[in-house]
mmCIF file of C-alpha atoms in Angstrom:
data_model
loop_
_atom_site.group_PDB
_atom_site.id
_atom_site.type_symbol
_atom_site.label_atom_id
_atom_site.label_comp_id
_atom_site.label_asym_id
_atom_site.label_seq_id
_atom_site.Cartn_x
_atom_site.Cartn_y
_atom_site.Cartn_z
ATOM 1 C CA MET A 1 -22.623 16.700 -1.078
ATOM 2 C CA SER A 2 -21.034 17.399 2.221
ATOM 3 C CA LEU A 3 -17.759 16.925 3.468
ATOM 4 C CA SER A 4 -18.898 13.893 5.860
ATOM 5 C CA HIS A 5 -19.719 12.043 2.507
ATOM 6 C CA PHE A 6 -16.503 12.985 0.832
ATOM 7 C CA ARG A 7 -14.462 11.752 3.786
ATOM 8 C CA PHE A 8 -16.820 8.573 4.140
ATOM 9 C CA GLY A 9 -15.989 7.836 0.278
ATOM 10 C CA ALA A 10 -12.234 8.558 0.769
ATOM 11 C CA SER A 11 -11.819 6.120 4.080
ATOM 12 C CA LEU A 12 -14.027 3.380 1.626
ATOM 13 C CA TYR A 13 -11.346 4.009 -0.913
ATOM 14 C CA ALA A 14 -8.104 3.755 1.449
ATOM 15 C CA LEU A 15 -9.768 0.954 3.316
ATOM 16 C CA LEU A 16 -10.393 -1.073 0.131
ATOM 17 C CA SER A 17 -6.692 -0.439 -0.822
ATOM 18 C CA ILE A 18 -5.516 -1.719 2.356
ATOM 19 C CA THR A 19 -7.712 -4.887 1.996
ATOM 20 C CA PHE A 20 -6.212 -5.522 -1.262
ATOM 21 C CA TRP A 21 -2.856 -5.209 -0.382
ATOM 22 C CA GLY A 22 -3.573 -7.479 2.901
ATOM 23 C CA VAL A 23 -5.189 -10.092 0.988
ATOM 24 C CA SER A 24 -2.476 -10.065 -2.046
ATOM 25 C CA PHE A 25 -0.117 -12.503 0.346
ATOM 26 C CA VAL A 26 -2.406 -15.503 -0.700
ATOM 27 C CA SER A 27 -2.037 -15.269 -4.669
ATOM 28 C CA THR A 28 1.611 -14.096 -4.186
ATOM 29 C CA LYS A 29 2.441 -17.093 -2.046
ATOM 30 C CA ALA A 30 0.746 -19.501 -4.783
ATOM 31 C CA VAL A 31 2.634 -17.770 -7.825
ATOM 32 C CA LEU A 32 5.800 -17.643 -6.029
ATOM 33 C CA ASP A 33 5.970 -21.361 -6.866
ATOM 34 C CA LYS A 34 6.609 -20.569 -10.162
ATOM 35 C CA MET A 35 8.146 -17.614 -10.373
ATOM 36 C CA ASP A 36 10.827 -15.615 -8.622
ATOM 37 C CA PRO A 37 9.667 -12.423 -6.662
ATOM 38 C CA PHE A 38 11.458 -9.706 -9.116
ATOM 39 C CA SER A 39 9.655 -11.291 -12.322
ATOM 40 C CA LEU A 40 5.970 -11.270 -10.812
ATOM 41 C CA LEU A 41 6.474 -7.602 -9.926
ATOM 42 C CA VAL A 42 6.777 -6.771 -13.942
ATOM 43 C CA VAL A 43 4.006 -9.192 -14.769
ATOM 44 C CA ARG A 44 2.049 -7.554 -11.915
ATOM 45 C CA PHE A 45 2.524 -3.977 -13.058
ATOM 46 C CA GLY A 46 2.342 -4.925 -16.596
ATOM 47 C CA ILE A 47 -0.944 -6.304 -16.001
ATOM 48 C CA GLY A 48 -2.008 -3.277 -13.878
ATOM 49 C CA ALA A 49 -0.599 -0.826 -16.617
ATOM 50 C CA MET A 50 -2.860 -2.290 -19.134
ATOM 51 C CA PHE A 51 -5.966 -2.583 -17.190
ATOM 52 C CA LEU A 52 -5.675 1.208 -15.768
ATOM 53 C CA PHE A 53 -5.058 2.380 -19.611
ATOM 54 C CA GLY A 54 -8.463 0.328 -20.357
ATOM 55 C CA LEU A 55 -10.153 2.592 -17.907
ATOM 56 C CA VAL A 56 -8.444 5.705 -19.096
ATOM 57 C CA VAL A 57 -9.632 5.093 -22.527
ATOM 58 C CA LEU A 58 -13.056 4.019 -21.307
ATOM 59 C CA PHE A 59 -13.682 6.803 -19.468
ATOM 60 C CA ARG A 60 -12.151 8.920 -22.387
ATOM 61 C CA TYR A 61 -9.554 10.779 -20.068
ATOM 62 C CA PRO A 62 -6.949 12.685 -21.840
ATOM 63 C CA LEU A 63 -3.021 11.062 -21.581
ATOM 64 C CA LYS A 64 -1.637 14.195 -22.867
ATOM 65 C CA ILE A 65 0.716 15.839 -19.927
ATOM 66 C CA LYS A 66 2.111 19.095 -19.541
ATOM 67 C CA LEU A 67 6.084 18.591 -19.484
ATOM 68 C CA ALA A 68 6.205 20.514 -16.253
ATOM 69 C CA TYR A 69 4.561 17.642 -14.561
ATOM 70 C CA VAL A 70 6.724 14.816 -16.043
ATOM 71 C CA PRO A 71 9.269 15.101 -13.347
ATOM 72 C CA HIS A 72 6.697 14.662 -10.731
ATOM 73 C CA LEU A 73 5.211 11.509 -12.229
ATOM 74 C CA LEU A 74 8.711 10.094 -12.808
ATOM 75 C CA VAL A 75 9.486 10.856 -8.695
ATOM 76 C CA LEU A 76 6.016 8.773 -7.646
ATOM 77 C CA GLY A 77 6.878 6.220 -10.053
ATOM 78 C CA ILE A 78 10.371 5.500 -9.177
ATOM 79 C CA LEU A 79 9.372 5.882 -5.304
ATOM 80 C CA GLY A 80 5.787 4.306 -5.104
ATOM 81 C CA VAL A 81 6.371 1.434 -7.526
ATOM 82 C CA PHE A 82 9.725 0.692 -8.339
ATOM 83 C CA VAL A 83 11.755 1.791 -5.350
ATOM 84 C CA HIS A 84 8.944 0.144 -2.685
ATOM 85 C CA GLN A 85 8.247 -3.051 -4.465
ATOM 86 C CA VAL A 86 11.661 -3.725 -4.870
ATOM 87 C CA VAL A 87 13.117 -3.272 -1.583
ATOM 88 C CA GLN A 88 10.323 -4.585 0.213
ATOM 89 C CA ALA A 89 10.300 -7.758 -2.021
ATOM 90 C CA SER A 90 14.268 -7.917 -1.241
ATOM 91 C CA ALA A 91 13.261 -7.693 2.542
ATOM 92 C CA LEU A 92 10.693 -10.537 2.542
ATOM 93 C CA LEU A 93 13.618 -12.698 1.056
ATOM 94 C CA THR A 94 15.374 -12.708 4.331
ATOM 95 C CA ILE A 95 12.777 -11.650 7.154
ATOM 96 C CA GLN A 96 9.585 -13.458 8.394
ATOM 97 C CA ALA A 97 6.164 -12.196 7.293
ATOM 98 C CA SER A 98 5.244 -11.532 10.848
ATOM 99 C CA ASP A 99 8.213 -9.342 11.198
ATOM 100 C CA ALA A 100 7.475 -7.416 8.118
ATOM 101 C CA GLY A 101 3.848 -7.189 9.523
ATOM 102 C CA TRP A 102 4.844 -4.947 12.624
ATOM 103 C CA LEU A 103 7.609 -2.873 11.023
ATOM 104 C CA ILE A 104 4.716 -1.917 8.268
ATOM 105 C CA SER A 105 3.217 -0.199 11.126
ATOM 106 C CA LEU A 106 6.265 2.448 11.428
ATOM 107 C CA SER A 107 4.861 4.033 7.830
ATOM 108 C CA PRO A 108 1.889 5.745 9.121
ATOM 109 C CA ILE A 109 4.477 6.860 12.217
ATOM 110 C CA PHE A 110 6.640 8.171 9.917
ATOM 111 C CA THR A 111 3.821 9.897 7.330
ATOM 112 C CA VAL A 112 2.249 11.680 10.208
ATOM 113 C CA LEU A 113 5.743 13.061 10.880
ATOM 114 C CA LEU A 114 6.455 14.041 7.618
ATOM 115 C CA SER A 115 2.916 15.361 7.087
ATOM 116 C CA LEU A 116 3.535 17.917 10.284
ATOM 117 C CA ILE A 117 7.088 19.015 8.626
ATOM 118 C CA PHE A 118 6.071 19.732 4.605
ATOM 119 C CA LEU A 119 2.390 19.586 4.687
ATOM 120 C CA GLN A 120 1.776 21.840 7.701
ATOM 121 C CA GLU A 121 -0.905 19.104 9.056
ATOM 122 C CA LYS A 122 -1.997 19.517 12.657
ATOM 123 C CA LEU A 123 -0.867 16.692 15.178
ATOM 124 C CA SER A 124 -3.762 16.516 17.669
ATOM 125 C CA LEU A 125 -3.702 14.523 20.995
ATOM 126 C CA GLY A 126 -6.231 12.089 19.301
ATOM 127 C CA LYS A 127 -3.680 11.351 16.271
ATOM 128 C CA VAL A 128 -1.019 10.392 19.010
ATOM 129 C CA ILE A 129 -3.342 8.270 20.958
ATOM 130 C CA GLY A 130 -4.611 6.793 18.016
ATOM 131 C CA VAL A 131 -1.517 5.943 15.919
ATOM 132 C CA SER A 132 -0.585 4.277 19.753
ATOM 133 C CA ILE A 133 -3.178 2.409 20.104
ATOM 134 C CA ALA A 134 -3.186 0.962 16.422
ATOM 135 C CA VAL A 135 0.218 0.225 16.861
ATOM 136 C CA ALA A 136 -0.470 -1.984 19.955
ATOM 137 C CA GLY A 137 -3.174 -3.552 17.987
ATOM 138 C CA VAL A 138 -0.928 -4.743 14.931
ATOM 139 C CA LEU A 139 1.828 -5.866 17.157
ATOM 140 C CA LEU A 140 -0.756 -8.381 19.049
ATOM 141 C CA ILE A 141 -1.975 -9.836 15.516
ATOM 142 C CA THR A 142 1.660 -9.821 14.236
ATOM 143 C CA THR A 143 3.304 -11.394 17.169
ATOM 144 C CA VAL A 144 0.881 -13.065 19.873
ATOM 145 C CA GLY A 145 -1.912 -13.740 17.130
ATOM 146 C CA HIS A 146 0.568 -15.805 14.923
ATOM 147 C CA GLY A 147 2.401 -17.429 17.620
ATOM 148 C CA GLN A 148 5.023 -15.119 17.339
ATOM 149 C CA SER A 149 7.836 -13.275 19.492
ATOM 150 C CA PHE A 150 8.513 -9.489 19.284
ATOM 151 C CA GLY A 151 11.677 -9.245 18.183
ATOM 152 C CA PHE A 152 14.327 -7.337 15.900
ATOM 153 C CA SER A 153 18.064 -7.793 14.903
ATOM 154 C CA LEU A 154 20.466 -6.156 13.280
ATOM 155 C CA SER A 155 20.170 -7.649 9.851
ATOM 156 C CA ILE A 156 19.721 -6.331 6.217
ATOM 157 C CA GLY A 157 16.419 -7.672 5.866
ATOM 158 C CA TYR A 158 14.909 -5.657 8.898
ATOM 159 C CA PHE A 159 16.871 -2.297 7.680
ATOM 160 C CA LEU A 160 15.437 -2.738 4.343
ATOM 161 C CA MET A 161 11.852 -3.259 5.313
ATOM 162 C CA ILE A 162 12.206 0.070 7.825
ATOM 163 C CA ALA A 163 13.321 1.880 4.646
ATOM 164 C CA SER A 164 10.659 0.510 2.588
ATOM 165 C CA THR A 165 8.155 1.849 5.283
ATOM 166 C CA LEU A 166 9.694 5.413 5.168
ATOM 167 C CA ASN A 167 9.706 5.213 1.531
ATOM 168 C CA TRP A 168 5.917 4.740 1.490
ATOM 169 C CA ALA A 169 5.515 7.626 3.775
ATOM 170 C CA VAL A 170 7.824 9.930 1.752
ATOM 171 C CA TYR A 171 5.497 8.997 -1.498
ATOM 172 C CA SER A 172 2.254 9.322 0.541
ATOM 173 C CA VAL A 173 3.190 13.025 1.328
ATOM 174 C CA LEU A 174 4.582 13.662 -2.360
ATOM 175 C CA LEU A 175 1.408 12.427 -3.748
ATOM 176 C CA LYS A 176 -0.170 14.892 -1.902
ATOM 177 C CA LYS A 177 2.057 17.405 -1.754
ATOM 178 C CA LEU A 178 2.696 17.546 -5.836
ATOM 179 C CA ALA A 179 -0.959 17.518 -6.174
ATOM 180 C CA ILE A 180 -0.702 16.751 -10.054
ATOM 181 C CA PRO A 181 -4.186 18.706 -11.743
ATOM 182 C CA MET A 182 -4.697 15.010 -13.391
ATOM 183 C CA PRO A 183 -7.135 12.445 -12.898
ATOM 184 C CA SER A 184 -6.036 10.072 -10.260
ATOM 185 C CA LEU A 185 -6.438 7.282 -12.846
ATOM 186 C CA VAL A 186 -4.073 8.876 -15.194
ATOM 187 C CA VAL A 187 -1.404 9.566 -12.543
ATOM 188 C CA THR A 188 -2.034 5.890 -11.377
ATOM 189 C CA PHE A 189 -1.351 4.562 -15.093
ATOM 190 C CA TYR A 190 1.665 6.383 -15.755
ATOM 191 C CA MET A 191 2.902 5.279 -12.009
ATOM 192 C CA SER A 192 2.423 1.614 -13.149
ATOM 193 C CA MET A 193 3.755 2.410 -16.630
ATOM 194 C CA ILE A 194 7.182 3.635 -15.065
ATOM 195 C CA GLY A 195 7.248 0.713 -12.456
ATOM 196 C CA PHE A 196 6.866 -1.643 -15.394
ATOM 197 C CA ILE A 197 9.673 -0.215 -17.547
ATOM 198 C CA MET A 198 11.895 0.255 -14.531
ATOM 199 C CA THR A 199 11.339 -3.766 -13.609
ATOM 200 C CA LEU A 200 11.505 -5.198 -16.958
ATOM 201 C CA PRO A 201 15.123 -5.647 -16.605
ATOM 202 C CA PHE A 202 14.752 -7.928 -13.673
ATOM 203 C CA PHE A 203 12.137 -9.800 -15.944
ATOM 204 C CA VAL A 204 14.693 -10.472 -18.827
ATOM 205 C CA ARG A 205 17.725 -11.102 -16.214
ATOM 206 C CA ASN A 206 15.673 -13.855 -14.715
ATOM 207 C CA ASP A 207 14.825 -15.744 -17.855
ATOM 208 C CA GLY A 208 11.160 -14.551 -17.210
ATOM 209 C CA LEU A 209 9.211 -15.765 -20.100
ATOM 210 C CA ASN A 210 10.275 -19.529 -19.409
ATOM 211 C CA GLN A 211 8.683 -18.781 -15.959
ATOM 212 C CA LEU A 212 5.611 -17.615 -17.728
ATOM 213 C CA ALA A 213 5.328 -21.045 -19.682
ATOM 214 C CA THR A 214 5.351 -23.150 -16.474
ATOM 215 C CA LEU A 215 2.034 -21.458 -15.211
ATOM 216 C CA GLU A 216 -1.205 -22.898 -15.122
ATOM 217 C CA SER A 217 -4.774 -21.382 -15.444
ATOM 218 C CA GLU A 218 -4.656 -21.081 -11.420
ATOM 219 C CA HIS A 219 -1.517 -19.013 -11.525
ATOM 220 C CA TRP A 220 -2.658 -16.985 -14.249
ATOM 221 C CA ALA A 221 -6.271 -16.344 -12.204
ATOM 222 C CA HIS A 222 -3.655 -15.073 -8.947
ATOM 223 C CA LEU A 223 -1.673 -13.046 -11.283
ATOM 224 C CA LEU A 224 -4.796 -11.041 -12.596
ATOM 225 C CA PHE A 225 -6.042 -10.521 -8.941
ATOM 226 C CA LEU A 226 -2.827 -9.208 -8.118
ATOM 227 C CA GLY A 227 -2.341 -7.182 -11.644
ATOM 228 C CA ILE A 228 -5.705 -5.622 -11.650
ATOM 229 C CA PHE A 229 -6.766 -5.213 -7.736
ATOM 230 C CA VAL A 230 -3.432 -4.820 -5.888
ATOM 231 C CA SER A 231 -1.124 -3.209 -8.751
ATOM 232 C CA ALA A 232 -3.825 -1.262 -10.331
ATOM 233 C CA VAL A 233 -6.936 -0.491 -8.619
ATOM 234 C CA ALA A 234 -5.292 -0.445 -4.736
ATOM 235 C CA TYR A 235 -3.062 2.387 -5.980
ATOM 236 C CA TRP A 236 -5.505 4.441 -7.428
ATOM 237 C CA TYR A 237 -7.858 4.097 -5.045
ATOM 238 C CA TRP A 238 -4.850 5.083 -2.672
ATOM 239 C CA ALA A 239 -4.609 8.164 -4.363
ATOM 240 C CA LYS A 240 -8.327 9.003 -4.086
ATOM 241 C CA ALA A 241 -8.044 8.811 -0.685
ATOM 242 C CA LEU A 242 -5.469 11.249 -0.692
ATOM 243 C CA GLU A 243 -7.715 13.547 -2.744
ATOM 244 C CA VAL A 244 -10.021 14.218 0.049
ATOM 245 C CA MET A 245 -8.344 13.579 3.618
ATOM 246 C CA GLN A 246 -5.118 14.782 4.999
ATOM 247 C CA ALA A 247 -1.916 11.982 4.486
ATOM 248 C CA SER A 248 -1.855 11.252 8.300
ATOM 249 C CA GLN A 249 -5.626 10.206 8.393
ATOM 250 C CA VAL A 250 -5.268 8.338 4.990
ATOM 251 C CA SER A 251 -1.699 6.229 6.267
ATOM 252 C CA VAL A 252 -3.450 5.315 9.399
ATOM 253 C CA PHE A 253 -5.625 2.676 7.339
ATOM 254 C CA MET A 254 -2.290 0.582 6.734
ATOM 255 C CA TYR A 255 -3.067 -0.585 9.914
ATOM 256 C CA PHE A 256 -5.615 -2.451 8.944
ATOM 257 C CA GLU A 257 -3.470 -4.476 6.505
ATOM 258 C CA PRO A 258 -2.285 -7.342 9.199
ATOM 259 C CA LEU A 259 -6.220 -7.501 9.968
ATOM 260 C CA ALA A 260 -6.943 -8.040 6.323
ATOM 261 C CA THR A 261 -4.415 -10.608 6.022
ATOM 262 C CA LEU A 262 -5.041 -12.637 9.298
ATOM 263 C CA VAL A 263 -8.879 -12.789 8.065
ATOM 264 C CA ALA A 264 -7.580 -14.065 4.527
ATOM 265 C CA ALA A 265 -5.381 -16.618 6.289
ATOM 266 C CA ILE A 266 -8.566 -18.019 8.401
ATOM 267 C CA ILE A 267 -11.082 -17.938 5.513
ATOM 268 C CA LEU A 268 -8.694 -19.462 3.060
ATOM 269 C CA LEU A 269 -6.006 -21.461 4.606
ATOM 270 C CA ASN A 270 -7.717 -22.408 7.274
ATOM 271 C CA GLU A 271 -5.111 -20.813 10.045
ATOM 272 C CA ARG A 272 -6.304 -20.952 13.867
ATOM 273 C CA PHE A 273 -7.980 -17.877 15.227
ATOM 274 C CA MET A 274 -6.789 -16.605 18.452
ATOM 275 C CA ALA A 275 -8.367 -14.227 20.947
ATOM 276 C CA SER A 276 -5.753 -11.910 21.117
ATOM 277 C CA SER A 277 -6.095 -11.111 17.361
ATOM 278 C CA LEU A 278 -9.429 -10.288 18.110
ATOM 279 C CA LEU A 279 -8.621 -7.852 20.480
ATOM 280 C CA GLY A 280 -5.723 -6.395 18.327
ATOM 281 C CA GLY A 281 -8.440 -5.586 15.536
ATOM 282 C CA CYS A 282 -10.460 -3.766 18.285
ATOM 283 C CA LEU A 283 -7.507 -1.527 19.209
ATOM 284 C CA ILE A 284 -7.021 -1.108 15.376
ATOM 285 C CA ILE A 285 -10.310 0.146 14.441
ATOM 286 C CA LEU A 286 -10.204 2.044 17.897
ATOM 287 C CA GLY A 287 -7.082 4.057 16.748
ATOM 288 C CA VAL A 288 -7.892 4.456 13.034
ATOM 289 C CA MET A 289 -11.255 5.887 14.691
ATOM 290 C CA LEU A 290 -9.230 8.417 16.846
ATOM 291 C CA VAL A 291 -6.955 9.450 13.991
ATOM 292 C CA GLN A 292 -9.886 10.003 11.709
ATOM 293 C CA GLU A 293 -11.105 12.464 14.495
ATOM 294 C CA ARG A 294 -14.335 10.411 15.384
ATOM 295 C CA PHE A 295 -13.476 11.446 18.873
ATOM 296 C CA ARG A 296 -11.911 14.434 19.818
ATOM 297 C CA PRO A 297 -10.242 13.748 23.100
ATOM 298 C CA GLY A 298 -7.764 16.824 23.251
ATOM 299 C CA LYS A 299 -6.415 19.787 22.103
ATOM 300 C CA THR A 300 -4.291 20.478 18.681
ATOM 301 C CA PHE A 301 -0.830 20.913 18.571
ATOM 302 C CA LYS A 302 0.885 22.563 15.868
#
């Protein structure tokens, strides 16, 4: 199979991950009426870990790991699952979702810079232009497209959201850098287990069992989607994409997240469609194609 076929498959994995994360807000919003954000995280990753374990058994992957790779898994699980999810959930308690949308656009920029330093990935003019165009598209969707103005304030929520985006960039670069010689499915399972164990105290503290008792079948359906597709499959597919493509090329797919959120809001919540959102989506697609080097507008810089 040619390299282009592998890259197409990796792009599809990254796109599916972002789609699941982008659509997840619908299910999250539905369940938050019954559960607090931190107890929800525990249940999500508990379901995700069980689902991934079932796949590991189904595919007959060995779960035995070398002692030398345990610290790697711990670092990835703590950063990618525990720290990322807890910090982001804390930020979303104090800032608007639209503000979070454009702040998330900082993560691919951080990833490009970290990849340049630690992975020796090349920084081409196409990547710089592509990221800039995609950021403009995100701003159009998350501000003008939602009838919001662009703004920033010196509040803890904004700083937590920026910390979350930087943390995700570090996680993506580390996932590529460490390159644990195990199937990505097994790596993701261990990460989910670490995240579940570390967030479990939130569930106990917030009396999560009583919250679960109030859930109806509709809420459990949302929880299954969040656990299986958002917390398990999306993380697994993100790791698979990083096996093939550069970290900077994978991270730029995050710009599709507000686009996926927008489409889900229009279809599922009957939100109003605005022309600026269409323009923003086109800019995101163009920007991602430039970062993916579908075009080669300039020379390469080291």
